[in-house]
Short mmCIF file of C-alpha atoms in Angstrom, two decimals:
data_model
loop_
_atom_site.label_atom_id
_atom_site.label_comp_id
_atom_site.label_asym_id
_atom_site.label_seq_id
_atom_site.Cartn_x
_atom_site.Cartn_y
_atom_site.Cartn_z
CA MET A 2 -16.44 8.53 -25.98
CA SER A 3 -16.46 6.48 -22.77
CA ILE A 4 -14.43 3.75 -24.43
CA LEU A 5 -11.85 6.33 -25.48
CA PHE A 6 -11.70 7.70 -21.93
CA CYS A 7 -11.24 4.26 -20.37
CA SER A 8 -8.61 3.34 -22.94
CA LEU A 9 -6.65 6.48 -22.06
CA VAL A 10 -6.78 5.56 -18.38
CA TYR A 11 -5.51 2.05 -19.13
CA LEU A 12 -2.82 3.54 -21.36
CA PHE A 13 -1.75 5.72 -18.44
CA LEU A 14 -1.62 2.69 -16.14
CA PHE A 15 0.32 0.46 -18.50
CA LEU A 16 2.62 2.97 -20.17
CA PRO A 17 5.55 2.70 -17.74
CA ILE A 18 5.21 -1.09 -17.79
CA GLY A 19 5.52 -0.93 -21.56
CA VAL A 20 8.69 1.11 -21.11
CA ILE A 21 10.10 -1.54 -18.73
CA VAL A 22 9.27 -4.43 -21.03
CA VAL A 23 10.67 -2.67 -24.12
CA ASN A 24 13.85 -1.70 -22.25
CA SER A 25 14.37 -5.31 -21.18
CA PHE A 26 15.04 -6.04 -24.88
CA ASN A 27 17.27 -2.99 -25.37
CA ALA A 28 20.73 -3.88 -26.70
CA THR A 29 22.34 -0.82 -25.10
CA THR A 30 25.27 -1.43 -22.77
CA THR A 31 26.01 2.15 -21.71
CA LYS A 32 24.54 3.94 -18.71
CA PRO A 33 21.87 5.14 -18.12
CA TYR A 34 20.60 2.48 -20.54
CA GLN A 35 17.87 4.70 -21.97
CA THR A 36 18.80 5.08 -25.64
CA TRP A 37 17.40 2.36 -27.88
CA LYS A 38 20.24 0.39 -29.51
CA GLY A 39 18.31 -2.46 -31.09
CA PHE A 40 16.55 -5.62 -30.04
CA THR A 41 18.16 -8.40 -28.02
CA PHE A 42 17.21 -11.30 -25.76
CA ASP A 43 20.66 -11.13 -24.11
CA TRP A 44 19.53 -9.56 -20.86
CA TYR A 45 17.30 -12.50 -20.05
CA GLY A 46 20.38 -14.71 -20.26
CA LYS A 47 22.69 -12.29 -18.44
CA LEU A 48 20.14 -11.99 -15.69
CA PHE A 49 21.03 -15.51 -14.53
CA ASP A 50 24.70 -14.54 -14.19
CA ASN A 51 23.87 -11.58 -11.99
CA SER A 52 24.04 -13.31 -8.61
CA THR A 53 23.44 -10.18 -6.49
CA LEU A 54 20.23 -9.50 -8.39
CA LEU A 55 19.08 -13.11 -8.11
CA ASN A 56 19.94 -13.13 -4.41
CA ALA A 57 17.90 -9.98 -3.88
CA PHE A 58 15.01 -11.64 -5.67
CA GLY A 59 15.36 -14.78 -3.53
CA THR A 60 15.44 -12.65 -0.38
CA THR A 61 12.28 -10.84 -1.47
CA MET A 62 10.47 -14.12 -2.11
CA ALA A 63 11.59 -15.65 1.20
CA ILE A 64 10.49 -12.60 3.18
CA ALA A 65 7.18 -12.47 1.31
CA LEU A 66 6.47 -16.17 1.92
CA ILE A 67 7.33 -16.14 5.62
CA SER A 68 5.56 -12.86 6.38
CA THR A 69 2.50 -13.99 4.41
CA LEU A 70 2.34 -17.25 6.38
CA LEU A 71 2.79 -15.46 9.70
CA SER A 72 0.35 -12.65 9.02
CA THR A 73 -2.26 -14.98 7.55
CA ALA A 74 -2.08 -17.32 10.54
CA ILE A 75 -2.14 -14.57 13.17
CA GLY A 76 -4.68 -12.46 11.27
CA THR A 77 -7.11 -15.28 10.55
CA ILE A 78 -7.37 -16.59 14.10
CA ALA A 79 -7.50 -13.04 15.42
CA ALA A 80 -10.36 -12.11 13.07
CA VAL A 81 -12.32 -15.19 14.12
CA GLY A 82 -11.58 -14.59 17.81
CA MET A 83 -12.59 -10.93 17.61
CA TYR A 84 -15.78 -11.87 15.81
CA LYS A 85 -16.80 -14.61 18.23
CA TYR A 86 -15.85 -13.25 21.61
CA LYS A 87 -16.68 -10.08 23.43
CA PHE A 88 -13.95 -8.76 25.69
CA LYS A 89 -12.62 -5.56 27.15
CA GLY A 90 -10.14 -3.64 25.06
CA LYS A 91 -11.48 -4.81 21.72
CA ASN A 92 -11.67 -1.19 20.60
CA VAL A 93 -8.02 -0.75 21.45
CA ILE A 94 -7.03 -3.70 19.25
CA ASP A 95 -9.20 -2.31 16.46
CA GLY A 96 -7.60 1.10 16.82
CA LEU A 97 -4.11 -0.40 16.67
CA LEU A 98 -5.09 -2.38 13.57
CA TYR A 99 -6.01 0.74 11.66
CA ILE A 100 -2.68 2.42 12.36
CA PRO A 101 -0.50 0.49 9.85
CA VAL A 102 -3.22 0.89 7.21
CA VAL A 103 -3.78 4.63 7.42
CA ILE A 104 -0.46 5.94 8.67
CA PRO A 105 2.07 6.92 5.99
CA GLU A 106 4.41 3.96 5.50
CA ILE A 107 7.43 6.08 6.31
CA VAL A 108 6.17 6.57 9.87
CA LEU A 109 5.77 2.82 10.32
CA GLY A 110 9.26 2.37 8.85
CA ILE A 111 11.03 4.83 11.11
CA SER A 112 9.11 3.72 14.20
CA LEU A 113 10.25 0.12 13.62
CA LEU A 114 13.78 1.36 12.95
CA THR A 115 13.67 3.20 16.28
CA LEU A 116 12.39 0.08 18.04
CA PHE A 117 14.99 -2.26 16.54
CA SER A 118 17.78 0.18 17.21
CA ASN A 119 16.78 0.79 20.84
CA THR A 120 16.29 -2.90 21.58
CA HIS A 121 19.53 -3.82 19.77
CA ILE A 122 17.85 -6.24 17.40
CA PRO A 123 20.27 -6.41 14.46
CA ARG A 124 18.59 -5.31 11.25
CA GLY A 125 18.37 -7.94 8.52
CA MET A 126 16.12 -10.77 7.39
CA LEU A 127 14.48 -11.10 10.81
CA THR A 128 13.54 -7.43 11.12
CA LEU A 129 12.28 -7.36 7.52
CA VAL A 130 10.01 -10.34 8.23
CA LEU A 131 8.75 -8.72 11.46
CA ALA A 132 8.10 -5.42 9.66
CA HIS A 133 6.31 -6.99 6.69
CA THR A 134 4.18 -9.18 8.95
CA THR A 135 3.19 -6.07 10.90
CA PHE A 136 1.83 -4.15 7.93
CA ALA A 137 0.16 -7.24 6.46
CA ILE A 138 -1.80 -8.40 9.55
CA PRO A 139 -4.53 -5.71 9.36
CA TYR A 140 -5.21 -6.45 5.68
CA VAL A 141 -5.63 -10.15 6.43
CA ILE A 142 -7.96 -9.37 9.33
CA PHE A 143 -10.12 -6.98 7.29
CA ASN A 144 -10.42 -9.49 4.47
CA VAL A 145 -11.36 -12.36 6.78
CA ARG A 146 -13.71 -10.09 8.71
CA ALA A 147 -15.52 -9.11 5.51
CA ARG A 148 -16.12 -12.82 4.93
CA LEU A 149 -17.25 -13.31 8.54
CA SER A 150 -20.10 -10.80 8.40
CA GLY A 151 -23.15 -12.96 8.00
CA TYR A 152 -21.26 -16.03 9.18
CA ASP A 153 -23.63 -18.44 10.86
CA ASN A 154 -22.30 -19.41 14.28
CA SER A 155 -24.81 -22.22 14.64
CA ILE A 156 -22.90 -24.57 12.32
CA GLU A 157 -19.97 -24.38 14.73
CA GLU A 158 -22.24 -25.07 17.66
CA ALA A 159 -23.67 -28.02 15.76
CA SER A 160 -20.16 -29.35 15.26
CA LEU A 161 -19.37 -28.93 18.96
CA ASP A 162 -22.70 -30.51 19.95
CA LEU A 163 -21.92 -33.47 17.74
CA GLY A 164 -18.78 -34.08 19.74
CA ALA A 165 -16.01 -32.43 17.72
CA ASN A 166 -13.53 -30.43 19.77
CA ARG A 167 -12.74 -26.77 19.14
CA ILE A 168 -9.62 -27.42 17.10
CA THR A 169 -11.30 -29.93 14.80
CA THR A 170 -14.23 -27.56 14.43
CA PHE A 171 -11.91 -24.68 13.54
CA PHE A 172 -10.11 -26.64 10.84
CA HIS A 173 -13.13 -28.49 9.42
CA ILE A 174 -15.93 -25.95 9.75
CA THR A 175 -14.62 -22.42 10.27
CA LEU A 176 -11.62 -22.43 7.93
CA PRO A 177 -13.36 -23.78 4.79
CA VAL A 178 -16.09 -21.16 5.09
CA LEU A 179 -13.54 -18.40 5.44
CA ALA A 180 -11.17 -19.69 2.74
CA PRO A 181 -11.91 -16.99 0.14
CA GLY A 182 -11.33 -14.20 2.67
CA ILE A 183 -8.13 -15.85 3.91
CA GLY A 184 -6.94 -16.38 0.33
CA GLY A 185 -7.66 -12.77 -0.57
CA GLY A 186 -5.89 -11.53 2.55
CA ALA A 187 -2.86 -13.76 1.96
CA LEU A 188 -2.60 -12.63 -1.66
CA LEU A 189 -2.70 -9.01 -0.56
CA ALA A 190 -0.08 -9.69 2.12
CA PHE A 191 2.19 -11.33 -0.44
CA THR A 192 1.89 -8.58 -3.05
CA LEU A 193 2.36 -5.83 -0.45
CA SER A 194 5.49 -7.58 0.75
CA ILE A 195 7.19 -8.10 -2.63
CA ASP A 196 6.47 -4.50 -3.63
CA ASP A 197 7.40 -2.86 -0.35
CA VAL A 198 9.99 -0.12 -0.60
CA ILE A 199 9.52 2.32 2.24
CA VAL A 200 9.25 0.09 5.31
CA SER A 201 12.05 -2.17 4.02
CA TYR A 202 14.25 0.84 3.37
CA PHE A 203 14.39 1.57 7.10
CA THR A 204 14.48 -1.98 8.48
CA ASN A 205 16.82 -3.86 6.12
CA GLY A 206 20.31 -3.37 7.58
CA GLN A 207 22.67 -4.80 4.95
CA VAL A 208 20.10 -7.12 3.38
CA LYS A 209 18.92 -6.03 -0.06
CA THR A 210 15.47 -6.94 -1.30
CA PHE A 211 14.68 -6.60 -5.00
CA PRO A 212 12.92 -3.21 -4.61
CA LEU A 213 15.86 -1.91 -2.58
CA LYS A 214 18.25 -3.17 -5.25
CA VAL A 215 16.21 -1.23 -7.81
CA MET A 216 16.34 1.85 -5.62
CA GLU A 217 20.10 1.58 -5.40
CA SER A 218 20.48 1.22 -9.17
CA ILE A 219 18.23 4.15 -10.03
CA LYS A 220 20.98 6.68 -9.45
CA SER A 221 23.17 5.22 -12.18
CA GLY A 222 20.30 4.11 -14.42
CA VAL A 223 18.35 0.89 -14.11
CA ALA A 224 20.11 -1.84 -16.08
CA PRO A 225 18.14 -3.84 -18.66
CA ASP A 226 18.60 -7.06 -16.68
CA VAL A 227 16.60 -5.46 -13.85
CA ASN A 228 13.91 -4.71 -16.43
CA ALA A 229 14.11 -8.31 -17.63
CA LEU A 230 13.63 -9.62 -14.10
CA SER A 231 10.73 -7.21 -13.56
CA THR A 232 9.09 -8.48 -16.73
CA LEU A 233 9.48 -12.08 -15.57
CA ILE A 234 8.08 -11.22 -12.12
CA LEU A 235 5.08 -9.54 -13.74
CA ILE A 236 4.37 -12.59 -15.88
CA GLY A 237 4.85 -14.84 -12.83
CA THR A 238 2.43 -12.86 -10.67
CA ILE A 239 -0.17 -12.71 -13.42
CA LEU A 240 -0.01 -16.51 -13.72
CA LEU A 241 -0.13 -16.94 -9.94
CA VAL A 242 -3.15 -14.69 -9.57
CA VAL A 243 -5.01 -16.15 -12.54
CA LEU A 244 -4.57 -19.60 -10.96
CA THR A 245 -5.47 -18.63 -7.39
CA GLN A 246 -8.26 -16.24 -8.33
CA SER A 247 -10.02 -18.74 -10.56
CA ASN A 248 -9.99 -21.10 -7.57
CA LEU A 249 -11.37 -18.42 -5.30
CA PHE A 250 -14.15 -17.61 -7.72
CA LYS A 251 -15.11 -21.26 -7.89
CA LYS A 252 -15.33 -21.55 -4.12
CA LYS A 253 -17.51 -18.48 -3.87
CA LYS A 254 -20.17 -20.06 -6.06
CA MET B 7 -29.71 -21.03 33.35
CA ALA B 8 -27.42 -18.73 35.32
CA LYS B 9 -25.08 -21.61 35.95
CA MET B 10 -25.04 -22.40 32.25
CA THR B 11 -24.04 -18.83 31.36
CA LYS B 12 -21.24 -18.88 33.86
CA HIS B 13 -20.00 -22.16 32.54
CA ARG B 14 -20.00 -20.86 28.96
CA PHE B 15 -18.17 -17.71 29.99
CA ARG B 16 -15.44 -19.67 31.71
CA SER B 17 -15.00 -22.05 28.83
CA ASN B 18 -14.67 -19.18 26.39
CA THR B 19 -11.82 -17.42 28.14
CA LEU B 20 -9.08 -19.77 27.01
CA PRO B 21 -10.06 -19.84 23.31
CA ALA B 22 -10.54 -16.06 23.31
CA VAL B 23 -7.09 -15.51 24.79
CA THR B 24 -5.37 -17.96 22.46
CA MET B 25 -7.05 -16.45 19.42
CA VAL B 26 -6.73 -12.76 20.18
CA GLY B 27 -3.60 -12.92 22.31
CA PRO B 28 -1.01 -13.24 19.52
CA VAL B 29 -2.33 -10.29 17.52
CA THR B 30 -2.55 -8.18 20.67
CA LEU B 31 1.05 -8.87 21.57
CA TRP B 32 2.18 -8.31 17.99
CA LEU B 33 0.42 -4.96 17.70
CA ALA B 34 1.68 -3.89 21.10
CA PHE B 35 5.31 -4.71 20.29
CA PHE B 36 5.45 -3.63 16.66
CA VAL B 37 2.92 -0.80 16.44
CA ALA B 38 2.21 0.76 19.84
CA ILE B 39 5.66 0.59 21.44
CA PRO B 40 7.53 1.79 18.30
CA LEU B 41 5.23 4.81 18.07
CA LEU B 42 5.84 5.56 21.75
CA TYR B 43 9.56 5.39 21.05
CA VAL B 44 9.09 7.94 18.26
CA LEU B 45 7.11 10.21 20.56
CA VAL B 46 9.80 10.02 23.27
CA MET B 47 12.58 10.48 20.75
CA SER B 48 10.97 13.65 19.41
CA PHE B 49 11.75 15.24 22.81
CA CYS B 50 15.32 13.91 22.97
CA SER B 51 18.56 15.74 22.29
CA LEU B 52 21.67 14.93 20.30
CA ASP B 53 25.10 14.94 21.92
CA SER B 54 28.20 16.22 20.14
CA GLY B 55 28.73 12.81 18.50
CA TYR B 56 25.21 12.79 16.99
CA ASN B 57 24.05 10.19 19.51
CA VAL B 58 20.52 10.40 20.81
CA VAL B 59 20.48 11.23 24.51
CA PHE B 60 17.44 11.18 26.76
CA GLN B 61 17.53 14.80 27.73
CA PHE B 62 14.21 16.58 27.44
CA THR B 63 14.07 19.37 24.89
CA LEU B 64 11.52 21.16 22.74
CA ALA B 65 14.23 22.20 20.28
CA ASN B 66 13.11 19.63 17.68
CA TYR B 67 9.63 21.07 17.67
CA GLN B 68 11.00 24.60 17.46
CA ARG B 69 12.99 23.60 14.40
CA LEU B 70 9.80 22.42 12.73
CA LEU B 71 8.86 26.09 12.35
CA ASP B 72 11.90 26.76 10.17
CA PRO B 73 10.48 28.62 7.12
CA ASN B 74 12.26 26.20 4.75
CA TYR B 75 10.42 23.31 6.37
CA VAL B 76 7.11 25.14 6.47
CA GLN B 77 7.44 25.72 2.75
CA ILE B 78 7.89 21.98 2.20
CA TYR B 79 4.86 21.12 4.36
CA LEU B 80 2.75 23.48 2.29
CA SER B 81 4.16 22.19 -0.97
CA SER B 82 3.58 18.60 0.19
CA ILE B 83 -0.01 19.35 1.16
CA LEU B 84 -0.53 21.02 -2.23
CA VAL B 85 0.87 17.91 -3.98
CA ALA B 86 -1.43 15.69 -1.86
CA PHE B 87 -4.41 17.89 -2.62
CA LEU B 88 -3.78 18.00 -6.38
CA THR B 89 -3.17 14.23 -6.40
CA THR B 90 -6.47 13.59 -4.61
CA VAL B 91 -8.47 15.94 -6.84
CA ILE B 92 -7.02 14.44 -10.02
CA CYS B 93 -7.60 10.89 -8.74
CA VAL B 94 -11.27 11.70 -8.03
CA ALA B 95 -11.73 13.57 -11.32
CA ILE B 96 -10.35 10.68 -13.39
CA GLY B 97 -11.20 7.83 -11.03
CA TYR B 98 -14.87 8.63 -10.56
CA PRO B 99 -16.04 8.52 -14.18
CA PHE B 100 -13.65 5.63 -14.82
CA SER B 101 -14.96 3.57 -11.88
CA PHE B 102 -18.50 4.43 -12.90
CA LEU B 103 -17.96 3.10 -16.40
CA ILE B 104 -16.28 -0.16 -15.38
CA ALA B 105 -18.62 -0.80 -12.41
CA ARG B 106 -21.77 -0.38 -14.50
CA THR B 107 -20.67 -1.81 -17.81
CA GLN B 108 -22.78 -4.54 -19.35
CA SER B 109 -19.68 -6.08 -20.88
CA LYS B 110 -18.98 -9.70 -20.02
CA HIS B 111 -15.34 -8.68 -19.50
CA LYS B 112 -16.19 -6.61 -16.44
CA ALA B 113 -14.03 -8.72 -14.12
CA LEU B 114 -11.12 -8.38 -16.52
CA LEU B 115 -11.56 -4.60 -16.74
CA TYR B 116 -11.36 -4.49 -12.97
CA MET B 117 -8.29 -6.72 -12.82
CA LEU B 118 -6.54 -4.54 -15.40
CA VAL B 119 -6.50 -1.73 -12.84
CA ILE B 120 -4.68 -3.93 -10.34
CA ILE B 121 -2.27 -5.81 -12.61
CA PRO B 122 0.18 -2.87 -13.04
CA PHE B 123 0.65 -2.93 -9.28
CA TRP B 124 2.25 -6.32 -9.37
CA THR B 125 5.30 -4.73 -10.88
CA ASN B 126 7.54 -3.03 -8.39
CA SER B 127 6.36 0.55 -7.87
CA LEU B 128 9.90 1.97 -7.97
CA ILE B 129 10.60 0.54 -11.35
CA ARG B 130 7.29 1.79 -12.73
CA ILE B 131 8.07 5.27 -11.47
CA TYR B 132 11.46 4.90 -13.12
CA GLY B 133 9.58 3.85 -16.25
CA TRP B 134 7.89 7.24 -16.24
CA ARG B 135 11.25 8.93 -15.83
CA SER B 136 12.62 7.01 -18.82
CA PHE B 137 9.54 7.86 -20.85
CA LEU B 138 9.69 11.59 -20.09
CA GLY B 139 13.49 11.89 -20.02
CA ALA B 140 15.71 13.79 -22.45
CA ASN B 141 16.51 10.59 -24.39
CA GLY B 142 13.10 9.09 -23.77
CA PRO B 143 10.48 7.99 -26.30
CA LEU B 144 8.33 11.10 -25.84
CA ASN B 145 11.14 13.51 -26.67
CA GLN B 146 12.30 11.26 -29.51
CA PHE B 147 8.81 11.34 -30.94
CA LEU B 148 8.46 15.12 -30.59
CA MET B 149 11.82 15.72 -32.28
CA ASN B 150 11.14 13.25 -35.09
CA ALA B 151 7.78 14.87 -35.67
CA GLY B 152 9.47 18.26 -35.81
CA LEU B 153 7.53 19.56 -32.81
CA ALA B 154 10.69 20.18 -30.81
CA SER B 155 14.18 21.07 -31.95
CA ARG B 156 15.87 19.83 -28.78
CA PRO B 157 14.70 17.66 -25.86
CA ILE B 158 12.11 19.30 -23.64
CA GLN B 159 12.71 19.10 -19.89
CA PHE B 160 9.49 17.52 -18.68
CA LEU B 161 10.95 16.13 -15.49
CA PHE B 162 11.81 17.32 -12.03
CA ASN B 163 9.05 19.70 -11.06
CA ARG B 164 5.87 19.64 -9.01
CA GLY B 165 3.87 18.47 -12.03
CA THR B 166 5.91 15.29 -12.45
CA THR B 167 5.77 14.61 -8.71
CA VAL B 168 1.97 14.86 -8.87
CA LEU B 169 1.97 12.62 -11.96
CA GLY B 170 3.93 9.97 -10.06
CA MET B 171 1.69 10.23 -7.00
CA VAL B 172 -1.47 9.94 -9.11
CA TYR B 173 0.06 6.97 -10.84
CA CYS B 174 0.99 5.17 -7.59
CA LEU B 175 -2.24 5.91 -5.75
CA PHE B 176 -4.88 5.74 -8.49
CA PRO B 177 -6.05 2.18 -7.65
CA PHE B 178 -6.60 3.19 -4.01
CA MET B 179 -9.15 5.67 -5.34
CA VAL B 180 -10.70 3.32 -7.89
CA LEU B 181 -11.23 0.32 -5.59
CA PRO B 182 -13.50 2.01 -3.00
CA LEU B 183 -15.27 3.99 -5.73
CA TYR B 184 -15.91 0.82 -7.71
CA THR B 185 -17.33 -0.91 -4.62
CA ALA B 186 -19.60 2.05 -3.79
CA ILE B 187 -20.83 2.47 -7.37
CA GLU B 188 -21.44 -1.25 -7.85
CA LYS B 189 -23.65 -1.24 -4.75
CA LEU B 190 -25.89 1.48 -6.24
CA ASP B 191 -29.45 0.28 -6.38
CA GLN B 192 -30.67 0.48 -9.97
CA SER B 193 -34.27 0.90 -8.82
CA LEU B 194 -33.39 4.17 -7.05
CA LEU B 195 -32.00 5.56 -10.28
CA GLU B 196 -35.11 4.42 -12.14
CA ALA B 197 -37.33 5.96 -9.48
CA SER B 198 -35.50 9.24 -9.88
CA ALA B 199 -35.97 9.12 -13.66
CA ASP B 200 -39.64 8.10 -13.30
CA LEU B 201 -40.27 11.04 -11.04
CA GLY B 202 -39.05 13.30 -13.81
CA ALA B 203 -35.47 14.05 -12.77
CA LYS B 204 -33.05 14.75 -15.59
CA LYS B 205 -29.91 12.64 -15.81
CA ALA B 206 -27.77 15.44 -14.41
CA ALA B 207 -30.14 15.95 -11.49
CA THR B 208 -30.17 12.21 -10.72
CA PHE B 209 -26.39 12.25 -10.79
CA VAL B 210 -26.02 15.19 -8.40
CA LYS B 211 -28.90 14.39 -6.06
CA VAL B 212 -28.92 10.59 -6.01
CA ILE B 213 -25.74 9.04 -7.38
CA ILE B 214 -23.16 11.35 -5.81
CA PRO B 215 -24.65 11.23 -2.27
CA LEU B 216 -24.97 7.43 -2.43
CA THR B 217 -21.36 6.98 -3.52
CA MET B 218 -19.91 9.67 -1.24
CA SER B 219 -18.54 6.96 1.08
CA GLY B 220 -16.34 5.71 -1.78
CA ILE B 221 -15.09 9.23 -2.52
CA PHE B 222 -14.24 9.74 1.15
CA SER B 223 -12.36 6.48 1.66
CA GLY B 224 -10.57 6.87 -1.68
CA SER B 225 -9.51 10.39 -0.77
CA ILE B 226 -8.13 9.27 2.59
CA MET B 227 -6.23 6.42 0.94
CA VAL B 228 -4.71 8.82 -1.60
CA PHE B 229 -4.10 12.00 0.37
CA ILE B 230 -2.29 10.53 3.40
CA PRO B 231 0.24 8.25 1.65
CA SER B 232 1.17 10.99 -0.81
CA LEU B 233 2.58 13.02 2.10
CA GLY B 234 5.08 10.25 2.72
CA TYR B 235 6.06 8.83 -0.70
CA PHE B 236 9.55 10.29 -0.71
CA PHE B 237 10.82 8.06 -3.51
CA VAL B 238 8.29 9.49 -5.99
CA ALA B 239 9.41 13.02 -5.15
CA ASP B 240 13.04 11.86 -5.45
CA ILE B 241 12.76 10.09 -8.79
CA LEU B 242 10.28 12.34 -10.60
CA GLY B 243 10.54 15.58 -8.60
CA GLY B 244 14.34 15.51 -8.55
CA GLY B 245 14.50 17.40 -5.24
CA ASN B 246 12.47 20.33 -6.60
CA SER B 247 9.20 19.17 -5.15
CA ASP B 248 9.88 17.42 -1.85
CA VAL B 249 7.15 16.04 0.35
CA ILE B 250 7.16 15.66 4.15
CA GLY B 251 8.43 12.11 3.67
CA ASN B 252 11.66 13.45 2.14
CA LEU B 253 12.33 15.55 5.22
CA ILE B 254 11.86 12.55 7.51
CA GLU B 255 13.89 10.22 5.32
CA ARG B 256 16.84 12.64 5.32
CA GLN B 257 16.89 12.92 9.12
CA PHE B 258 16.95 9.15 9.54
CA GLN B 259 19.51 8.47 6.80
CA SER B 260 22.04 11.07 5.65
CA GLY B 261 21.08 13.82 8.12
CA ASN B 262 21.39 11.48 11.08
CA ASN B 263 19.19 13.58 13.34
CA TRP B 264 16.67 11.05 14.58
CA PRO B 265 14.99 13.31 17.18
CA LEU B 266 14.21 15.89 14.50
CA GLY B 267 12.99 13.14 12.17
CA ALA B 268 10.80 11.84 15.01
CA ALA B 269 9.28 15.30 15.54
CA LEU B 270 8.59 15.55 11.79
CA SER B 271 6.91 12.14 11.97
CA ILE B 272 4.70 13.37 14.81
CA ILE B 273 3.42 16.08 12.44
CA LEU B 274 2.56 13.41 9.89
CA ILE B 275 0.81 11.36 12.60
CA LEU B 276 -1.22 14.40 13.69
CA ILE B 277 -2.27 15.17 10.10
CA THR B 278 -3.31 11.52 9.72
CA LEU B 279 -5.31 11.56 12.97
CA LEU B 280 -7.04 14.79 11.99
CA LEU B 281 -8.04 13.45 8.56
CA VAL B 282 -9.21 10.14 9.98
CA LYS B 283 -11.31 11.98 12.58
CA ILE B 284 -12.93 14.05 9.83
CA TYR B 285 -13.49 10.88 7.81
CA GLN B 286 -15.21 9.21 10.78
CA LYS B 287 -17.30 12.34 11.45
CA LEU B 288 -18.51 12.16 7.86
CA GLY B 289 -19.63 8.60 8.52
CA GLY B 290 -16.69 6.76 6.96
CA ASP B 291 -16.19 3.09 7.77
CA MET B 292 -12.66 2.25 8.91
CA ASP B 293 -12.74 -1.32 7.59
CA SER B 294 -13.34 -0.12 4.04
CA LEU B 295 -9.89 1.48 4.11
CA GLY B 296 -8.18 -1.87 4.17
CA VAL B 297 -10.04 -4.14 1.78
#
C-alpha cells in the first residue's frame, strides 16, 4: 500500500521528464512536434548544428559559473563574519537576506529591472550575473550557517595563538571545516541559476539563456532538439551531483 | 583585563567590516534599493508617451480595485490554497514514508525527489502540456482503449494550473517535512504507545504537533511562490486561470505600465509580509526556509 503510494508520487514527478526524453527521439519534423512519428537519434546530431541553442546553453553555463563563484565567495565570508562578530544592524542584514528567499521571484525580477532601467545599466550578461548572484547569496549563507552552528571557535584561536595570521587561519582552519556547507550552498546556487526563468526574464535584455530560449519556443511547440539538449543536461547534472555529493558525504564522516 | 577587551574589540573591527561589508553592500544595492524603487514607482504617473514620470498619484492603487483584477487575486489565492493543501496531503504521508523507511536506499529515495528539478522547470511544465494535450499520450491511450471517441480537453483550466503549481512546488513541501519527520524522537512515539495511546492518537497528539514546523515552512514555501509563477498559469492554464504574477508580468512587458505593475507588486509584497509574520508568530524559523 505505502509502496504503491510512493511509486505513484515518483511517477508524478518523473512523468513529464519521461515525455521530454521520449520526445527527444521523436522523428517528427512538423510543429508542434507532439505526434509520435517513429524513433530517431537525429536530434542529438542536429542539436550540434543549432548554434543559437548551443549559444544559449553556453550563456546559461557561464552565468551559472560566475554567479555561483561570486555568491559562494560573498556568502561564505559573510556567514562566517556574521557568526563570529557582534555588530549593530545584524538584524537588518538578516532581514534583507530573507527577502530574496521568501518574496515571489517575479517581485525580485521586476525590482531589479526597475533598478537597472533607472540607473541606465544596459541589460545583458552583466545584469543576469548580478541578478543570479543576488538570489543565490542567501542560500549560500543559510547552508554555511547551518554548518557553523556548533562550530568550535577555539580551534581558530589556537591557530592564531600559534602564530598564524587571520588569512592563513581562514583558509587552513575555517574553510575545511565548513566545506560541506559551502559545497551544498554552491550546488544550490548553481542549480537555481541554470533553472532560473522568472528573474532572468526581466533582467536579460537581448541575451537568451537556455530557459528563456525554451520559453520563446513554447508558443510554436518545443522542438525535439531542445528536448535532446534537456536530456543531456539532466544526465550531466546527475553525474555532477553524484560525483560532488559522494565527496561531500565522505567529508562529513 | 579591561585593556585586553578594548584591544580585542579594536582588532575585530577590520575583519568584521571586510567580512560582512560586501554582503551588506550587495543586499543594499540589489535588494533594498530596487524594492524602494518599486515602492516609489507605484506612486508615479505615466505621460502620454507611456514614460514613467515622477508625479505623485494614487491612481495605480485605485486601479487595483478594478473588479477584473480583484477576481484574479481571489482566483490566484484559491490556486495557492489548493496547491498548498494538495502538497501537504500528498507530501506529508510521502515524506513520512521516505523519512522513516528502514530501506538502505533511503538516501536514493530522497534524491529521487530532487533529481527532476535539475531539468528546466519550463520544459517539464511543457512536458505536462504535451502529455495532456489533444495529440498527447494520455488522449492517444484513451482513444485506443475506446474510452474516448475524440480527444478530451484536459488543459487550460484552473485544475491544470494547480497541477503545474503542485508539480513545481512539491519538493519545497517535502524537504522541510522530511527534515522535521526525520528529527522525530523514536522514544517519544514508544512512550506514547507504552502509555496506551492508539496509533491514530499518537499521530494526532504527538507526531503532528512535533512536525508542525515542517508543515508551516513547507506551506510558506509553496503558497507564496504560487502567487507569482506566471509561466505555469500561461502554459497550463492558457490564460483561463491567471495568477497575480500574470498581471504583473503583463504590466512590465506588453502592457508597458510599470507604475501599475509596481503597485501590483506591492500587493504581493504585503501578502508575503503578512504570511511571514504569521509564520513567525507560530514559531517558524526563518533559516529553515532557505536550506
